PDB file of C-alpha atoms in Angstrom:
ATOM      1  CA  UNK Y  22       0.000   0.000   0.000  1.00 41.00           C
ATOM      2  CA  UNK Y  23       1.654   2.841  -1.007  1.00 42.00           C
ATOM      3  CA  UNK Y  24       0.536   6.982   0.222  1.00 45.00           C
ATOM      4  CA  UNK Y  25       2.394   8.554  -2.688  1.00 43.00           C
ATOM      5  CA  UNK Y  26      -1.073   9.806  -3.877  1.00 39.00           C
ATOM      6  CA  UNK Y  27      -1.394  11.581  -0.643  1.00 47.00           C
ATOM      7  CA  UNK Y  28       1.855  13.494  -0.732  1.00 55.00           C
ATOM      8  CA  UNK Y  29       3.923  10.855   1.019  1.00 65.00           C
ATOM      9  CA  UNK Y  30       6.902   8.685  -0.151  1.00 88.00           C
ATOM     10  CA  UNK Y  31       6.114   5.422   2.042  1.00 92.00           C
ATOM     11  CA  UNK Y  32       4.762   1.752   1.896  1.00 93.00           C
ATOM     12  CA  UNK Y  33       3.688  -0.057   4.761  1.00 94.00           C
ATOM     13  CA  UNK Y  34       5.174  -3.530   4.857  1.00 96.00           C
ATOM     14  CA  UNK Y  35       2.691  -6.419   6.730  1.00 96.00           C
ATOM     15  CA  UNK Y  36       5.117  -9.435   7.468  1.00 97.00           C
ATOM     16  CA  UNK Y  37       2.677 -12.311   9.238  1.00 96.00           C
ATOM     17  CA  UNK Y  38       4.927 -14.327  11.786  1.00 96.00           C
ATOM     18  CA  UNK Y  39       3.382 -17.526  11.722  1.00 92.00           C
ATOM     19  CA  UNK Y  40       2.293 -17.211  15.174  1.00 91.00           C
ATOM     20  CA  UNK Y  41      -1.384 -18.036  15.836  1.00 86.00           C
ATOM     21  CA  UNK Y  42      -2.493 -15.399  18.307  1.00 74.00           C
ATOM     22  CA  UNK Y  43      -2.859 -16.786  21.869  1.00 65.00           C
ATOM     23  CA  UNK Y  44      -6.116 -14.917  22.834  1.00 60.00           C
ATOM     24  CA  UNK Y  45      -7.856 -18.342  23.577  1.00 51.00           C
ATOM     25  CA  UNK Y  46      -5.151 -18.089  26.738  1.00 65.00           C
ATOM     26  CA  UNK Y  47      -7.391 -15.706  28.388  1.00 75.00           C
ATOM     27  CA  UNK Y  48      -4.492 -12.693  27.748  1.00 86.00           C
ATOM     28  CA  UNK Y  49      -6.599 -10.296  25.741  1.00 85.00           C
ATOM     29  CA  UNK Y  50      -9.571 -10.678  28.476  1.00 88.00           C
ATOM     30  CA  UNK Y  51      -6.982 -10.272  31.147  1.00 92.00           C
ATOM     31  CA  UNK Y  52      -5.615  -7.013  29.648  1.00 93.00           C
ATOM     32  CA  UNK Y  53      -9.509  -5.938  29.238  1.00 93.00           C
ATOM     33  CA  UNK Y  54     -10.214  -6.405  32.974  1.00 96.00           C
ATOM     34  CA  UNK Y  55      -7.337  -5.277  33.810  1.00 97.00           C
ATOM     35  CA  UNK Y  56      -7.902  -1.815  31.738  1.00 97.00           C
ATOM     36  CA  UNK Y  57     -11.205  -1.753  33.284  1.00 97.00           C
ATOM     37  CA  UNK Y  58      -9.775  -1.842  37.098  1.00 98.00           C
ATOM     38  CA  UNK Y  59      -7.069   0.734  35.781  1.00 97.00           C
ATOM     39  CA  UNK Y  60     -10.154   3.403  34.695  1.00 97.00           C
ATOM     40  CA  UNK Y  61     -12.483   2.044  37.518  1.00 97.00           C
ATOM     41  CA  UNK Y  62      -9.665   3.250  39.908  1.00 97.00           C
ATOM     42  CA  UNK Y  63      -8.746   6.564  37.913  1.00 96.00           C
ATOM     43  CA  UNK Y  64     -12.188   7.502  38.234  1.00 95.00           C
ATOM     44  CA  UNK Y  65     -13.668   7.522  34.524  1.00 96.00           C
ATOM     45  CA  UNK Y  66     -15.855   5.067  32.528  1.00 96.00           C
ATOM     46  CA  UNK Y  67     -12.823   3.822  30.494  1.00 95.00           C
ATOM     47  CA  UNK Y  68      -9.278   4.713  29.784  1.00 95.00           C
ATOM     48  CA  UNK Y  69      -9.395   7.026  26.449  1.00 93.00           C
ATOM     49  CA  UNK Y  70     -11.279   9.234  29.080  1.00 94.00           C
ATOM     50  CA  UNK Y  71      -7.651   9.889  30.749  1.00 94.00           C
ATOM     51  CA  UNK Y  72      -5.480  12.499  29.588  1.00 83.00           C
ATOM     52  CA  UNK Y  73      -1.695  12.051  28.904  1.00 74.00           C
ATOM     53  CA  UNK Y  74      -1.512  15.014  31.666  1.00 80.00           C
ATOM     54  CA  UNK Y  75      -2.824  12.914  34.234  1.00 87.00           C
ATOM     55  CA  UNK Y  76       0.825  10.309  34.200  1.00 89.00           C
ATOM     56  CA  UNK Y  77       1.104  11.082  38.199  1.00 93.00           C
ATOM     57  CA  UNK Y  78      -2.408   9.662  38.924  1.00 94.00           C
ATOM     58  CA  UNK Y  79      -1.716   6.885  36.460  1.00 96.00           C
ATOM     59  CA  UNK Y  80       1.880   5.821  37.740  1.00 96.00           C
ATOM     60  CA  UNK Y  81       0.118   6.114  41.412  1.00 96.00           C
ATOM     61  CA  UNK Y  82      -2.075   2.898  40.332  1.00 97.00           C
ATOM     62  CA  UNK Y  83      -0.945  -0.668  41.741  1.00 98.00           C
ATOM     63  CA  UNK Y  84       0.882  -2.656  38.979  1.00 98.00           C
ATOM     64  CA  UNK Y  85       0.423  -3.940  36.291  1.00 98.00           C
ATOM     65  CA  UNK Y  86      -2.450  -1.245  35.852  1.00 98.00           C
ATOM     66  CA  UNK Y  87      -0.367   1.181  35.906  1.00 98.00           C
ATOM     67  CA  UNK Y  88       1.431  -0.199  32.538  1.00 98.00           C
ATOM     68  CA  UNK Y  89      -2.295  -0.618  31.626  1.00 97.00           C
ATOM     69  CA  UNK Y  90      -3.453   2.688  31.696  1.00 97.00           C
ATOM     70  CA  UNK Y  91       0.191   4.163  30.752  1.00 97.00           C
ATOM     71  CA  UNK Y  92      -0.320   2.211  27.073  1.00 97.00           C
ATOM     72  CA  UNK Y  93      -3.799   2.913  26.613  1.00 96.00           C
ATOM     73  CA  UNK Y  94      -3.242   6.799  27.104  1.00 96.00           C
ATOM     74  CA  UNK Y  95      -0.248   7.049  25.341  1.00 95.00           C
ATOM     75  CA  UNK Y  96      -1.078   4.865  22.719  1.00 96.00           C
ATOM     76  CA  UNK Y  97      -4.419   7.410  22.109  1.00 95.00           C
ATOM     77  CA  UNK Y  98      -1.789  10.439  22.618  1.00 95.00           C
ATOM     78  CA  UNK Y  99       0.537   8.771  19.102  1.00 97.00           C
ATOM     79  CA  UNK Y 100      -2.313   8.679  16.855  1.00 96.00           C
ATOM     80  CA  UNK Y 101      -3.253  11.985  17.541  1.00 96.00           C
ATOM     81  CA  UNK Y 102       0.618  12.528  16.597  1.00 97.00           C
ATOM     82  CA  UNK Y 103       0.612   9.722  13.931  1.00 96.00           C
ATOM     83  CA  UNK Y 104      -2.433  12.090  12.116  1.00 96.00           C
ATOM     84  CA  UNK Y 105      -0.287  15.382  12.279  1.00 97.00           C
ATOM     85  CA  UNK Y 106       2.548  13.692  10.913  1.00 95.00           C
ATOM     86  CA  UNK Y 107       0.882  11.963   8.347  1.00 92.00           C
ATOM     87  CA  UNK Y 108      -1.237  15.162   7.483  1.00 92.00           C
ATOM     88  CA  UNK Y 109       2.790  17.107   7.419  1.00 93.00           C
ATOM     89  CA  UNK Y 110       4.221  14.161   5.628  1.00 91.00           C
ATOM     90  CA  UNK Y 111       6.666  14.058   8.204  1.00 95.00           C
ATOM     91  CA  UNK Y 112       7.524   9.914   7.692  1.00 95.00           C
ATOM     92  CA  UNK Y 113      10.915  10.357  10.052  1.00 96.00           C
ATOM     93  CA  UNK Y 114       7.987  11.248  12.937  1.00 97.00           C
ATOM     94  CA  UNK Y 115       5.421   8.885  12.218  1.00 96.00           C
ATOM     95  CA  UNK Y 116       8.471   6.049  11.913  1.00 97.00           C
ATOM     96  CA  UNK Y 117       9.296   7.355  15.833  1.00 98.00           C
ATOM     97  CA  UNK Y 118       5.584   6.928  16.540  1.00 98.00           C
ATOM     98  CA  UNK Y 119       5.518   2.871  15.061  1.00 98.00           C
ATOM     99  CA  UNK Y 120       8.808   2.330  17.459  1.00 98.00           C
ATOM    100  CA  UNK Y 121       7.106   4.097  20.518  1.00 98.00           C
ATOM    101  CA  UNK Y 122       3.893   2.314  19.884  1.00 98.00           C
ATOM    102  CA  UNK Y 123       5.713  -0.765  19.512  1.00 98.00           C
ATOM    103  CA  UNK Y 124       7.732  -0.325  23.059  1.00 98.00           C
ATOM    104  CA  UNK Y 125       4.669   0.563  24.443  1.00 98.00           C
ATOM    105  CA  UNK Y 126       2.902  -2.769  23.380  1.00 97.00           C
ATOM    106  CA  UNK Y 127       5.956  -5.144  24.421  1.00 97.00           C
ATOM    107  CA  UNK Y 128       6.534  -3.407  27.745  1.00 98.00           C
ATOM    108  CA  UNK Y 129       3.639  -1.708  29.085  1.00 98.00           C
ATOM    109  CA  UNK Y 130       0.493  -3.259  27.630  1.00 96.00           C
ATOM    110  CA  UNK Y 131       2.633  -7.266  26.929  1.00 95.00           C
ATOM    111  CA  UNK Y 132       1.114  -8.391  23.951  1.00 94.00           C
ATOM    112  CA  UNK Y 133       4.250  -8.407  22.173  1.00 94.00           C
ATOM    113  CA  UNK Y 134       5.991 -11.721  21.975  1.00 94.00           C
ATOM    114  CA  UNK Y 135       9.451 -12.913  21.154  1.00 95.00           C
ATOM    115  CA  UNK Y 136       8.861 -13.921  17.677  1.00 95.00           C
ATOM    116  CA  UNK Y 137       6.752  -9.894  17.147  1.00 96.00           C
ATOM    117  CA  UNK Y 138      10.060  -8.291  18.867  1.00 97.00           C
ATOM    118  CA  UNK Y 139      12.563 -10.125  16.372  1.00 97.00           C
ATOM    119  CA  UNK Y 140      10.214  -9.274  13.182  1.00 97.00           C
ATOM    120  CA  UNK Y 141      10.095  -5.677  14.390  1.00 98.00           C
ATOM    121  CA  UNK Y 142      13.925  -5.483  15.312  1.00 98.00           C
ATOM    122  CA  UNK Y 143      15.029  -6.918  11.411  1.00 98.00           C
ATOM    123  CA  UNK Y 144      12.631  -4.669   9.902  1.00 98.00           C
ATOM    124  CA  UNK Y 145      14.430  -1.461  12.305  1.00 98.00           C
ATOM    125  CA  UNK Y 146      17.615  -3.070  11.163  1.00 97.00           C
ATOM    126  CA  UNK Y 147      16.914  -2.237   7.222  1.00 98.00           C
ATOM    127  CA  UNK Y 148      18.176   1.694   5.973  1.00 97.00           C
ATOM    128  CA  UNK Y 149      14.820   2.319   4.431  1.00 97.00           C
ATOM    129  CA  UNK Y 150      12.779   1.472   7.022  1.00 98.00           C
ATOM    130  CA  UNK Y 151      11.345   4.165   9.106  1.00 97.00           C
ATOM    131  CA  UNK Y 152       9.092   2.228  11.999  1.00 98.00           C
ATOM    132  CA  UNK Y 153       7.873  -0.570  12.664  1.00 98.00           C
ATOM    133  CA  UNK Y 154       5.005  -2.335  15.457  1.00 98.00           C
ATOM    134  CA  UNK Y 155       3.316  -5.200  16.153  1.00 96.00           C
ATOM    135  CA  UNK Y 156      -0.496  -4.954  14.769  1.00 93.00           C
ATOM    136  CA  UNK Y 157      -3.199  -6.615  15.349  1.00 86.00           C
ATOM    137  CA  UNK Y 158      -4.521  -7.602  18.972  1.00 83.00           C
ATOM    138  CA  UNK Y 159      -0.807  -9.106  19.781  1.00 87.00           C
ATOM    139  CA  UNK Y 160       0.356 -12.536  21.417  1.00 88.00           C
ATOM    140  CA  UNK Y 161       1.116 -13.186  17.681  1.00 90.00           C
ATOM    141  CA  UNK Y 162       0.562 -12.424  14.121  1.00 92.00           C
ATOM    142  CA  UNK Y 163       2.199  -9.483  12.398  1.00 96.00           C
ATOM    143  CA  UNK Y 164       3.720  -6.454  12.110  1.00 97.00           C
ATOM    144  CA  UNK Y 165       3.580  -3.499  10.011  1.00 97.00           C
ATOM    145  CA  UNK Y 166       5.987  -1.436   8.817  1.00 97.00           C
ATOM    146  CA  UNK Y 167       6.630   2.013   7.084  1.00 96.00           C
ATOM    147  CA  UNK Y 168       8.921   1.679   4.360  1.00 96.00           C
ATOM    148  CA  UNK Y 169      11.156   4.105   1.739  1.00 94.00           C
ATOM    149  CA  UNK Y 170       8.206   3.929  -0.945  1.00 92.00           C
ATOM    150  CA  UNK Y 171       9.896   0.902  -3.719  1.00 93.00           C
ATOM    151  CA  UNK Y 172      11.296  -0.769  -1.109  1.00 94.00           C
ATOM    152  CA  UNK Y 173       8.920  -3.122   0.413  1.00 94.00           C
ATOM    153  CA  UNK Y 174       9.882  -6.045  -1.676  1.00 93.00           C
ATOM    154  CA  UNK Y 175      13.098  -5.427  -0.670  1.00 95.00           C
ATOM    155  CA  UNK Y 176      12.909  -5.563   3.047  1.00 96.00           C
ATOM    156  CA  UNK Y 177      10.416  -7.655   3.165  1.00 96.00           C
ATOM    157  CA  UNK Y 178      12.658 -10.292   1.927  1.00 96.00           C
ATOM    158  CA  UNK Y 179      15.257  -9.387   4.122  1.00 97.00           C
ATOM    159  CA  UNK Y 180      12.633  -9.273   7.447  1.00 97.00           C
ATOM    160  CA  UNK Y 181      11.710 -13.243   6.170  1.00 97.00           C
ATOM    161  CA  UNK Y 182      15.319 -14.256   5.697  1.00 97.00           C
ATOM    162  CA  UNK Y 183      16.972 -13.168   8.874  1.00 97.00           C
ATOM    163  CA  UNK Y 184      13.251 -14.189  10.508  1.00 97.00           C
ATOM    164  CA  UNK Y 185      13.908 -17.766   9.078  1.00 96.00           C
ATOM    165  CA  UNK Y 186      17.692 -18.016  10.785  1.00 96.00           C
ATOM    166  CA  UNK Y 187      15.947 -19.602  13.632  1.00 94.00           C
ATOM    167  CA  UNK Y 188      14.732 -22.778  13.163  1.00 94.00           C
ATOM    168  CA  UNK Y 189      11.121 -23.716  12.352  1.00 93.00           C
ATOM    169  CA  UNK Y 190      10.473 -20.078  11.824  1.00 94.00           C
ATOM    170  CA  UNK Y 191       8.376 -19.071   8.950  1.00 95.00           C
ATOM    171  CA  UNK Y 192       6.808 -15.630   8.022  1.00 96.00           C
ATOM    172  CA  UNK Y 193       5.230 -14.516   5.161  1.00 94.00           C
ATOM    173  CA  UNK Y 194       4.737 -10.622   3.637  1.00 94.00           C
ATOM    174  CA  UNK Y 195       0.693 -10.234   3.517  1.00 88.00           C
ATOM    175  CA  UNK Y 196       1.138  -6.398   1.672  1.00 77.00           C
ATOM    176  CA  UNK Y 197       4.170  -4.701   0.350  1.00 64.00           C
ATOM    177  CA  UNK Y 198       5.711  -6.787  -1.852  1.00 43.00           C
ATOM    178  CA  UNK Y 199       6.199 -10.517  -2.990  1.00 34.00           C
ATOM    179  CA  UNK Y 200       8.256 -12.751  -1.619  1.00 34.00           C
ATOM    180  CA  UNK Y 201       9.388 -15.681  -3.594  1.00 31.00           C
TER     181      UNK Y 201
END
């Protein structure tokens, strides 16, 4: 997918890790209840009702909520950002924005897995890369990345390669370019 038409040079890059998501574990419930504690205990019917000025009365919550409510707030706070830099064309921002909602997701809200966090460090590792995340509801699947626009194919490729150094791991690029 490519936003040349809008004014931007970029491709996003979708590499699937071959890891079925593990929401059937009961993770994506647990982080649900435990956003709903985190807002219960801030005061406010859910946690997009917080403001990113209120990181005292968030980092004064018990852990892991605090993490919790941390992500959600932030994470709400860098797509705010993400719009302005999309809307300035500003790619070396909204790149920043993928990493930081990518930290975010491993540390704070720990949907990331191993497998996500070595996808997401090859595609960092490539020159024409300018972010990259996890997407998706995490504990698996894929990641997205925004790419130099023509060089998906590219570093898609070289995501999968260095991805399939370790044995029995496969991924696949979904969007962005083919892989043979």
């Amino acid at each position: 997918m490519t936003a040349a038409a809008h004014g931007f040079e970029a491709e996003l890059l979708v590499v699937n890790s071959g890891v079925a998501h593990r929401h059937a574990s009961g993770d994506y419930t647990t982080r649900r209840a435990e956003c709903e504690r985190a807002a219960a205990a801030l005061g406010v019917p859910q946690l997009r009702d917080v403001d990113a000025a209120a990181e005292q009365r968030i980092a004064s919550l018990p852990p892991p909520l605090d993490r919790r409510a941390r992500h959600v707030v932030t994470e709400d706070a860098r797509v705010l950002a993400a719009v302005a830099a999309i809307r300035a064309g500003d790619l070396v921002r909204l790149g920043e924005l993928f990493d930081a909602s990518h930290r975010s997701m491993r540390d704070d809200f720990e949907v990331s897995v191993p497998e996500i966090d070595d996808l997401v460090e090859s595609a960092r590792a490539q020159p024409d890369v300018f972010g990259a995340r996890l997407t998706g509801g995490g504990f698996g699947g894929s990641i997205v990345a925004l790419v130099k626009r023509g060089s998906a194919a590219k570093v898609g490729r070289a995501v999968v390669d260095a991805y399939a150094r370790v044995p029995g791991r496969r991924a696949t690029v979904l969007v962005g370019g083919v892989v043979p």
